[in-house]
CSV table of C-alpha atoms in Angstrom, one decimal:
chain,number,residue,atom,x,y,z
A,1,UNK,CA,-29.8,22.4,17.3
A,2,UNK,CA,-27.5,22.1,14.5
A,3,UNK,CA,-26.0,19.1,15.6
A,4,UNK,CA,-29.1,17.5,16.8
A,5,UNK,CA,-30.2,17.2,13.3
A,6,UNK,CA,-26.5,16.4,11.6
A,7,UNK,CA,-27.4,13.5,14.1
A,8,UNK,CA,-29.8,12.3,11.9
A,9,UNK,CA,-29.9,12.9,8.9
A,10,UNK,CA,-32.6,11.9,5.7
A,11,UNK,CA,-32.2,9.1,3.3
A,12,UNK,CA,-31.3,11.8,0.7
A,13,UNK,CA,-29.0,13.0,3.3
A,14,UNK,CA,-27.2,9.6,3.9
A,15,UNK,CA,-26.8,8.7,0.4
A,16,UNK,CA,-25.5,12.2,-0.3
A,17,UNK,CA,-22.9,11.5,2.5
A,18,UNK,CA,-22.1,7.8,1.1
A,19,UNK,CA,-22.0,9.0,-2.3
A,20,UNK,CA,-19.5,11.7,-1.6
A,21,UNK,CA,-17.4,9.9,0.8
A,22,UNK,CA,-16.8,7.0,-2.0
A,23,UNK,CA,-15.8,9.9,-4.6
A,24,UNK,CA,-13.7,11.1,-2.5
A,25,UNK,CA,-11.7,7.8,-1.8
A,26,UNK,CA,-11.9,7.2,-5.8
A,27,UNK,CA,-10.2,10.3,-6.1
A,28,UNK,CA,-7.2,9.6,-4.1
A,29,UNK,CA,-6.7,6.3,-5.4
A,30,UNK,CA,-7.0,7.8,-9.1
A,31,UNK,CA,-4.3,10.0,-8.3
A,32,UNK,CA,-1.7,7.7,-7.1
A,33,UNK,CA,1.2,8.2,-9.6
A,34,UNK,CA,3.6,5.6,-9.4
A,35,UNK,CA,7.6,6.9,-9.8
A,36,UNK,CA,9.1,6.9,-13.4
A,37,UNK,CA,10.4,3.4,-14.4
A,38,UNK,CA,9.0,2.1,-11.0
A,39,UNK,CA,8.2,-1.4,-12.1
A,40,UNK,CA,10.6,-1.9,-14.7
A,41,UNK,CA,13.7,-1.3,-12.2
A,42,UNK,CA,11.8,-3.6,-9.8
A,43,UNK,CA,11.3,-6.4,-12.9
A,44,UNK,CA,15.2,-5.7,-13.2
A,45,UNK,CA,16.2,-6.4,-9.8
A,46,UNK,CA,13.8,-9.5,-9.2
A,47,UNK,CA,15.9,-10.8,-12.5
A,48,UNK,CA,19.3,-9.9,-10.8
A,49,UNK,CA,17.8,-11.7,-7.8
A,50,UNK,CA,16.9,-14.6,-9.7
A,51,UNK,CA,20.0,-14.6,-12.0
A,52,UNK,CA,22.4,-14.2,-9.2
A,53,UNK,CA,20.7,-16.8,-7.1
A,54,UNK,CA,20.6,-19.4,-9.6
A,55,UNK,CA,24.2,-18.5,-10.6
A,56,UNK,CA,25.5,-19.1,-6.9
A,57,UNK,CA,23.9,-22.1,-6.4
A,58,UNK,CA,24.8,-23.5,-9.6
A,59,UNK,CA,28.5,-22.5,-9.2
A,60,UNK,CA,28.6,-23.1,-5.6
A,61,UNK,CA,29.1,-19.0,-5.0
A,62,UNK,CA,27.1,-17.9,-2.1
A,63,UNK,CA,28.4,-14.5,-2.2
A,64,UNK,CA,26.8,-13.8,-5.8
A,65,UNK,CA,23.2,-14.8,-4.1
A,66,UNK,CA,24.2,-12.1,-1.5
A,67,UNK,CA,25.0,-9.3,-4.1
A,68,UNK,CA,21.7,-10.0,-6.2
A,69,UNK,CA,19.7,-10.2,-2.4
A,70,UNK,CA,21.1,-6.8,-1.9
A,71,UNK,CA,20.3,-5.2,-5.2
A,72,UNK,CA,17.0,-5.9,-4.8
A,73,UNK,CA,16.4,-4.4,-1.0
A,74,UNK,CA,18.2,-1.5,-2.4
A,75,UNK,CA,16.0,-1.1,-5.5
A,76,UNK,CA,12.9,-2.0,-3.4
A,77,UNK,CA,13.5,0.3,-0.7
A,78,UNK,CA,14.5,3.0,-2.8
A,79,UNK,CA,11.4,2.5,-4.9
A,80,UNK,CA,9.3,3.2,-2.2
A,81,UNK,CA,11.1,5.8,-0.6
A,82,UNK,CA,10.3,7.3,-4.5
A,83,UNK,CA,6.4,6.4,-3.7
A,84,UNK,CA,6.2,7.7,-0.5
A,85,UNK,CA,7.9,11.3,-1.7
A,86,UNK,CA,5.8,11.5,-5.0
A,87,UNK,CA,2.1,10.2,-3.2
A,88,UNK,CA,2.5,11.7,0.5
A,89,UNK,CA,1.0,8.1,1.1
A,90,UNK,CA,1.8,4.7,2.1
A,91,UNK,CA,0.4,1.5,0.7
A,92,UNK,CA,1.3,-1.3,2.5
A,93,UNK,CA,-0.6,-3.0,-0.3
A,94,UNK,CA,2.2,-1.8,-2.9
A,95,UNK,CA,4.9,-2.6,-0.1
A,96,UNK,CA,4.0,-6.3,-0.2
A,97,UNK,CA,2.0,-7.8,-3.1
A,98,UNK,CA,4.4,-5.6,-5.8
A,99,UNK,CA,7.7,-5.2,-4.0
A,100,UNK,CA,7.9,-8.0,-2.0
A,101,UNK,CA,5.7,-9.8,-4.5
A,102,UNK,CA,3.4,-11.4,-2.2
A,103,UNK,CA,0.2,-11.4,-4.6
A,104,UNK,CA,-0.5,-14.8,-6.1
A,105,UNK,CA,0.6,-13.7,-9.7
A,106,UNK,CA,4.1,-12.5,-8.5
A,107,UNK,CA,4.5,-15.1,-6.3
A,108,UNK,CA,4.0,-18.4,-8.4
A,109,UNK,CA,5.9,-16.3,-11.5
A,110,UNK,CA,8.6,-15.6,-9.3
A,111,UNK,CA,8.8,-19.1,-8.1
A,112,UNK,CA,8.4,-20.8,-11.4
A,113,UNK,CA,10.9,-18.6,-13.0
A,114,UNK,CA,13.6,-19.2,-10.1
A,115,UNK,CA,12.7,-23.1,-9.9
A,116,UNK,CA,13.7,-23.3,-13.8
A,117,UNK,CA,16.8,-21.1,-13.5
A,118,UNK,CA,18.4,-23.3,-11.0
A,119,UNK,CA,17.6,-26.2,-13.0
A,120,UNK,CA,19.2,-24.2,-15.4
A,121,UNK,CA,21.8,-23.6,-13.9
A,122,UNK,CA,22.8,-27.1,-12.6
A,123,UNK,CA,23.1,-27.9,-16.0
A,124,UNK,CA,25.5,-25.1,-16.7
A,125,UNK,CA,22.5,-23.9,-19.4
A,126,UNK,CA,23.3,-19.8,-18.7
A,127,UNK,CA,21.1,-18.4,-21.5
A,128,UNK,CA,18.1,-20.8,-20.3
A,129,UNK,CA,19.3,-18.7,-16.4
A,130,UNK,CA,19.5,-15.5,-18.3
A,131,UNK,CA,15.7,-16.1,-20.1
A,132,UNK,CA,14.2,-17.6,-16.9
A,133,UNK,CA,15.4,-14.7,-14.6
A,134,UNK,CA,14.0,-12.1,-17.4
A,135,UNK,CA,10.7,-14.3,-18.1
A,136,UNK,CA,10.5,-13.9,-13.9
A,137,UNK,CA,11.0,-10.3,-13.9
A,138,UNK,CA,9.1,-9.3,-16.5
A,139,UNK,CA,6.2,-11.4,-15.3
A,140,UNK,CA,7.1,-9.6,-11.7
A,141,UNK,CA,6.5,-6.0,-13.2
A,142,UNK,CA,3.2,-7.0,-15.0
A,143,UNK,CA,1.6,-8.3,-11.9
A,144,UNK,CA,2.3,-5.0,-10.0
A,145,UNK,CA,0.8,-3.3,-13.0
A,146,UNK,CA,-2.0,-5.4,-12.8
A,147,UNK,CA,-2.4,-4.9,-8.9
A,148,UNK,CA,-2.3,-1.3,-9.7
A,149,UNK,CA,-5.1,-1.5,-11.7
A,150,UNK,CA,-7.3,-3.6,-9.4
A,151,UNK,CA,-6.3,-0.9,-6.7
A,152,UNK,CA,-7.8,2.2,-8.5
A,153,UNK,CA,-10.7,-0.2,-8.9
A,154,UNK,CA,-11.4,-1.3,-5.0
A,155,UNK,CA,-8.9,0.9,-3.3
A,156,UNK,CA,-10.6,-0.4,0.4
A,157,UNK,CA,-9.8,-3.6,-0.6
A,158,UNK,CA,-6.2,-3.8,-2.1
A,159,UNK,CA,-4.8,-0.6,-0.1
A,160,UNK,CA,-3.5,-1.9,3.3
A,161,UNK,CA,-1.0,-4.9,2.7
A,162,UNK,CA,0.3,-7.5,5.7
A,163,UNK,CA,0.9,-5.9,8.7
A,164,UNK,CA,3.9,-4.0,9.3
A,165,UNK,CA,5.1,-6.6,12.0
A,166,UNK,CA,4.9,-9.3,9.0
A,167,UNK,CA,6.5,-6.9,7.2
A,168,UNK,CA,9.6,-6.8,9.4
A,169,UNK,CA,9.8,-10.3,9.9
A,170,UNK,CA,10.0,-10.1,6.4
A,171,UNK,CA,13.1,-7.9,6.6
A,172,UNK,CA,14.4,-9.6,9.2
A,173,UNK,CA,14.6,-13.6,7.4
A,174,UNK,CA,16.0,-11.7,4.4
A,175,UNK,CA,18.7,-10.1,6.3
A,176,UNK,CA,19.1,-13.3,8.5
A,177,UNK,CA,19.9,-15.4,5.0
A,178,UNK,CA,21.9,-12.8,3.6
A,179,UNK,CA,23.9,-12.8,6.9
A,180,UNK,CA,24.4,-16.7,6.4
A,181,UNK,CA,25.4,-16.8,2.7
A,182,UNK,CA,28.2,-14.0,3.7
A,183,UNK,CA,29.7,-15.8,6.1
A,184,UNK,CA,29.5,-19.0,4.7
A,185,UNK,CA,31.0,-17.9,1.3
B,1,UNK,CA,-30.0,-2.5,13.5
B,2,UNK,CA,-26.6,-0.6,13.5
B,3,UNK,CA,-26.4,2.6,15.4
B,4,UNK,CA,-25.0,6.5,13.6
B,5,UNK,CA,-22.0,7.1,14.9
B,6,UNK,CA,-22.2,10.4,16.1
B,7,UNK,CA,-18.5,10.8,15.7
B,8,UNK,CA,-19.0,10.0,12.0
B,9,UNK,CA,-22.1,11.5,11.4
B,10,UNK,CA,-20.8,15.1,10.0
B,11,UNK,CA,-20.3,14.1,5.8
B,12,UNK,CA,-17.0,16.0,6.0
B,13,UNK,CA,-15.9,13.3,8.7
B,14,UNK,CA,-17.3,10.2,6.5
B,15,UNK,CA,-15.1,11.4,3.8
B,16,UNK,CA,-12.1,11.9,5.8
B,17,UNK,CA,-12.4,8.0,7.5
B,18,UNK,CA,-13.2,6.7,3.9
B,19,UNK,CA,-10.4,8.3,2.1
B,20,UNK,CA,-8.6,7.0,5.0
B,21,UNK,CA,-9.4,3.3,4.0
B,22,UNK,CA,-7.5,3.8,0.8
B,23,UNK,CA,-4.2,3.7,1.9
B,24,UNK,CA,-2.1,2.8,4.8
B,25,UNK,CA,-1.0,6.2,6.1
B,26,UNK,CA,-1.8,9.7,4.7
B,27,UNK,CA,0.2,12.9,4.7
B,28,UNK,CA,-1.7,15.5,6.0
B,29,UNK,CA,-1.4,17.8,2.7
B,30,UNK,CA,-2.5,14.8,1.0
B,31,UNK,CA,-5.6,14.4,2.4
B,32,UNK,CA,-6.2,18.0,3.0
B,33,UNK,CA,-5.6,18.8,-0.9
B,34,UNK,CA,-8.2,15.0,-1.5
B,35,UNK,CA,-10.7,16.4,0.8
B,36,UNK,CA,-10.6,20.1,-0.4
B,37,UNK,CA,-10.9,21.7,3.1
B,38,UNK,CA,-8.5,24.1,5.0
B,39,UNK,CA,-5.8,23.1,7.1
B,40,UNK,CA,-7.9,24.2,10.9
B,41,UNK,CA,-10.9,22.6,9.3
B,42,UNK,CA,-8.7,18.8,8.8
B,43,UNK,CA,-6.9,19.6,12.1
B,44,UNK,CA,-9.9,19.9,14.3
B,45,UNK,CA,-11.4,16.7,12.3
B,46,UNK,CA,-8.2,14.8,13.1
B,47,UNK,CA,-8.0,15.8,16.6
B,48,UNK,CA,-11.3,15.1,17.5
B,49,UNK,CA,-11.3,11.4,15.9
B,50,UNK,CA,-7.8,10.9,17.4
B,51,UNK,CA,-9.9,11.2,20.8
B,52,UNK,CA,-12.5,8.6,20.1
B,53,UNK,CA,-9.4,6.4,19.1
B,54,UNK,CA,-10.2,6.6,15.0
B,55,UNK,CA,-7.5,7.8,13.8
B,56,UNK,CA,-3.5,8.0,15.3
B,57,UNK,CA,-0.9,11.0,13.8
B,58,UNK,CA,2.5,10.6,13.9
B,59,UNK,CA,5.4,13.5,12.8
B,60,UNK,CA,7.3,12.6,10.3
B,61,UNK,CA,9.1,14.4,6.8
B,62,UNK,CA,7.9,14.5,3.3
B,63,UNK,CA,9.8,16.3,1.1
B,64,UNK,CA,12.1,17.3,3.5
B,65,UNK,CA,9.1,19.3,5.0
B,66,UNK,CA,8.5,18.1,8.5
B,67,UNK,CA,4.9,17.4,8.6
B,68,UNK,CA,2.0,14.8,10.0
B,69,UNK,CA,1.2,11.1,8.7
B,70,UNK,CA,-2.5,9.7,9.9
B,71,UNK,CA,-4.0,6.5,9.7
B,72,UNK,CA,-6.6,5.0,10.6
B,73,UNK,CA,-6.9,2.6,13.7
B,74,UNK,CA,-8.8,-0.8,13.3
B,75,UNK,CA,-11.0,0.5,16.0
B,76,UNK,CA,-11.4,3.7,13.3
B,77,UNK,CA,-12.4,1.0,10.6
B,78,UNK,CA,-15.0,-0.8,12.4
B,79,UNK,CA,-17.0,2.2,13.6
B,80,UNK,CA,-16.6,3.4,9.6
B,81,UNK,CA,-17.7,0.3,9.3
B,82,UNK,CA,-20.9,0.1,11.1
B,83,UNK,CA,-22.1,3.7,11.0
B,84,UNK,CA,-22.4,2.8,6.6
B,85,UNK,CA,-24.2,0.0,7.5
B,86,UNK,CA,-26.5,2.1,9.7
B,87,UNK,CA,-26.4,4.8,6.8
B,88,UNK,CA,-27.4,1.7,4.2
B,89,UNK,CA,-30.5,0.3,6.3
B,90,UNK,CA,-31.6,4.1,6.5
B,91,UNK,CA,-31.4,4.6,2.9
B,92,UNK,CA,-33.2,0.9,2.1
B,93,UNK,CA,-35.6,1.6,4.7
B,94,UNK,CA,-36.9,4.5,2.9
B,95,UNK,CA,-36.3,3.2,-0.5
């Protein structure tokens, strides 16, 4: 009997429900905290990356690329290891438009800022590599404050990143290139 | 006209699938401390959309606890999906 009227239920009923159900979601997405100094140590290591990038290319060290590639899927994974633990959730939206920066904002910062620094560095300018690779990290942090804040607003929307398969292949070009620079430095 | 999903219909159910589209994967503390319910109350919820194919668990640690992750499955999403659609039309056909 119960369930045959839980089957359907009023108008006042259903928007009850709907109301309730959205408060709830609001709620978790209100509460996710992000780690102490989160994006700030991810701004720093997109600026090693970019740094140590332009510096090897610029004076032909390949190994140097490898070092700031590595600094950053150390402070990336260890960032969201830090997520993970503090939340008890995963957002694969957090995982790839602020750590792997694949939002629009990060990604045309990141690549304007790198673009410059190599220039920069080609022309053995290494304060212009130092401000470009802090401009790009800086600008790296603010858009993952800023998808943070369009998350708490349409948590449905911005929660689930790329799949974890893209994800991984991800992983796996980064690893492939970092392969290739070691043994080709 | 979309159809109630009888699976869904329960409000306690509609909050656990929609505070499931807010993230990727949920510890089950997490959602049980978000949804305010008791721990037999979210099991027997979980289990019983893990049989329609909503929702998948997986063990895992948090904290160095070992404990239970859930997401939902895009099969999960879509009947979310159309049962508030079939809640909307009821509303607006009263309204």
């Amino acid at each position: 009997m119960m369930e045959s009227k839980s089957l359907n239920p009023t108008a006042a009923e259903a928007s009850a429900a709907l109301v309730e159900a959205e408060a709830s979601r609001a709620t978790l997405a209100r509460g996710i905290a992000m780690p102490r100094r989160f994006f700030t140590l991810m701004g720093a290591a997109v600026a090693a990356q970019i740094a140590t990038t332009a510096v090897g290319l610029g004076a032909d060290l390949p190994w140097v690329m490898a070092v700031g590639l590595a600094v950053f899927a150390v402070v990336a994974g260890m960032q969201l290891a830090r997520f993970r633990r503090l939340n008890g959730v995963w957002l694969g939206g957090l995982a790839s438009r602020v750590v792997l920066g694949t939002g629009i904002p990060a990604s045309t910062s990141y690549a304007i800022a790198l673009g410059a620094a190599i220039w920069a560095a080609f022309d053995a300018r290494w304060w212009f590599v130092a401000l470009w690779s802090i401009a790009g990290g800086t600008a790296y942090a603010l858009s993952g404050r800023q998808w943070l804040r369009t998350y708490r607003a349409l948590p449905a929307v911005h929660g689930r990143g790329e799949s974890a398969v893209w994800l991984v292949l991800i992983g796996v070009v980064a690893l492939a290139g970092l392969a290739f620079l070691l043994t080709n430095s | 006209m979309a159809q109630l999903d009888a699976a869904v219909v329960p409000p306690v159910r509609l909050k656990l699938l929609t505070t499931l589209t807010a993230v990727s994967e949920a510890e089950f503390s997490t959602l049980r401390g978000t949804l305010d319910i008791s721990d037999s109350v979210l099991s027997k919820h979980i289990a019983a959309f893990e049989q329609v194919g909503y929702v998948t668990r997986r063990k895992g640690v948090h904290r160095g606890r070992r404990t239970t992750w859930i997401s939902l499955t895009p099969r999960g999403r879509k009947a979310l999906s159309a049962h508030v659609a079939a809640l909307r039309a009821l509303i607006e056909g009263v309204e």
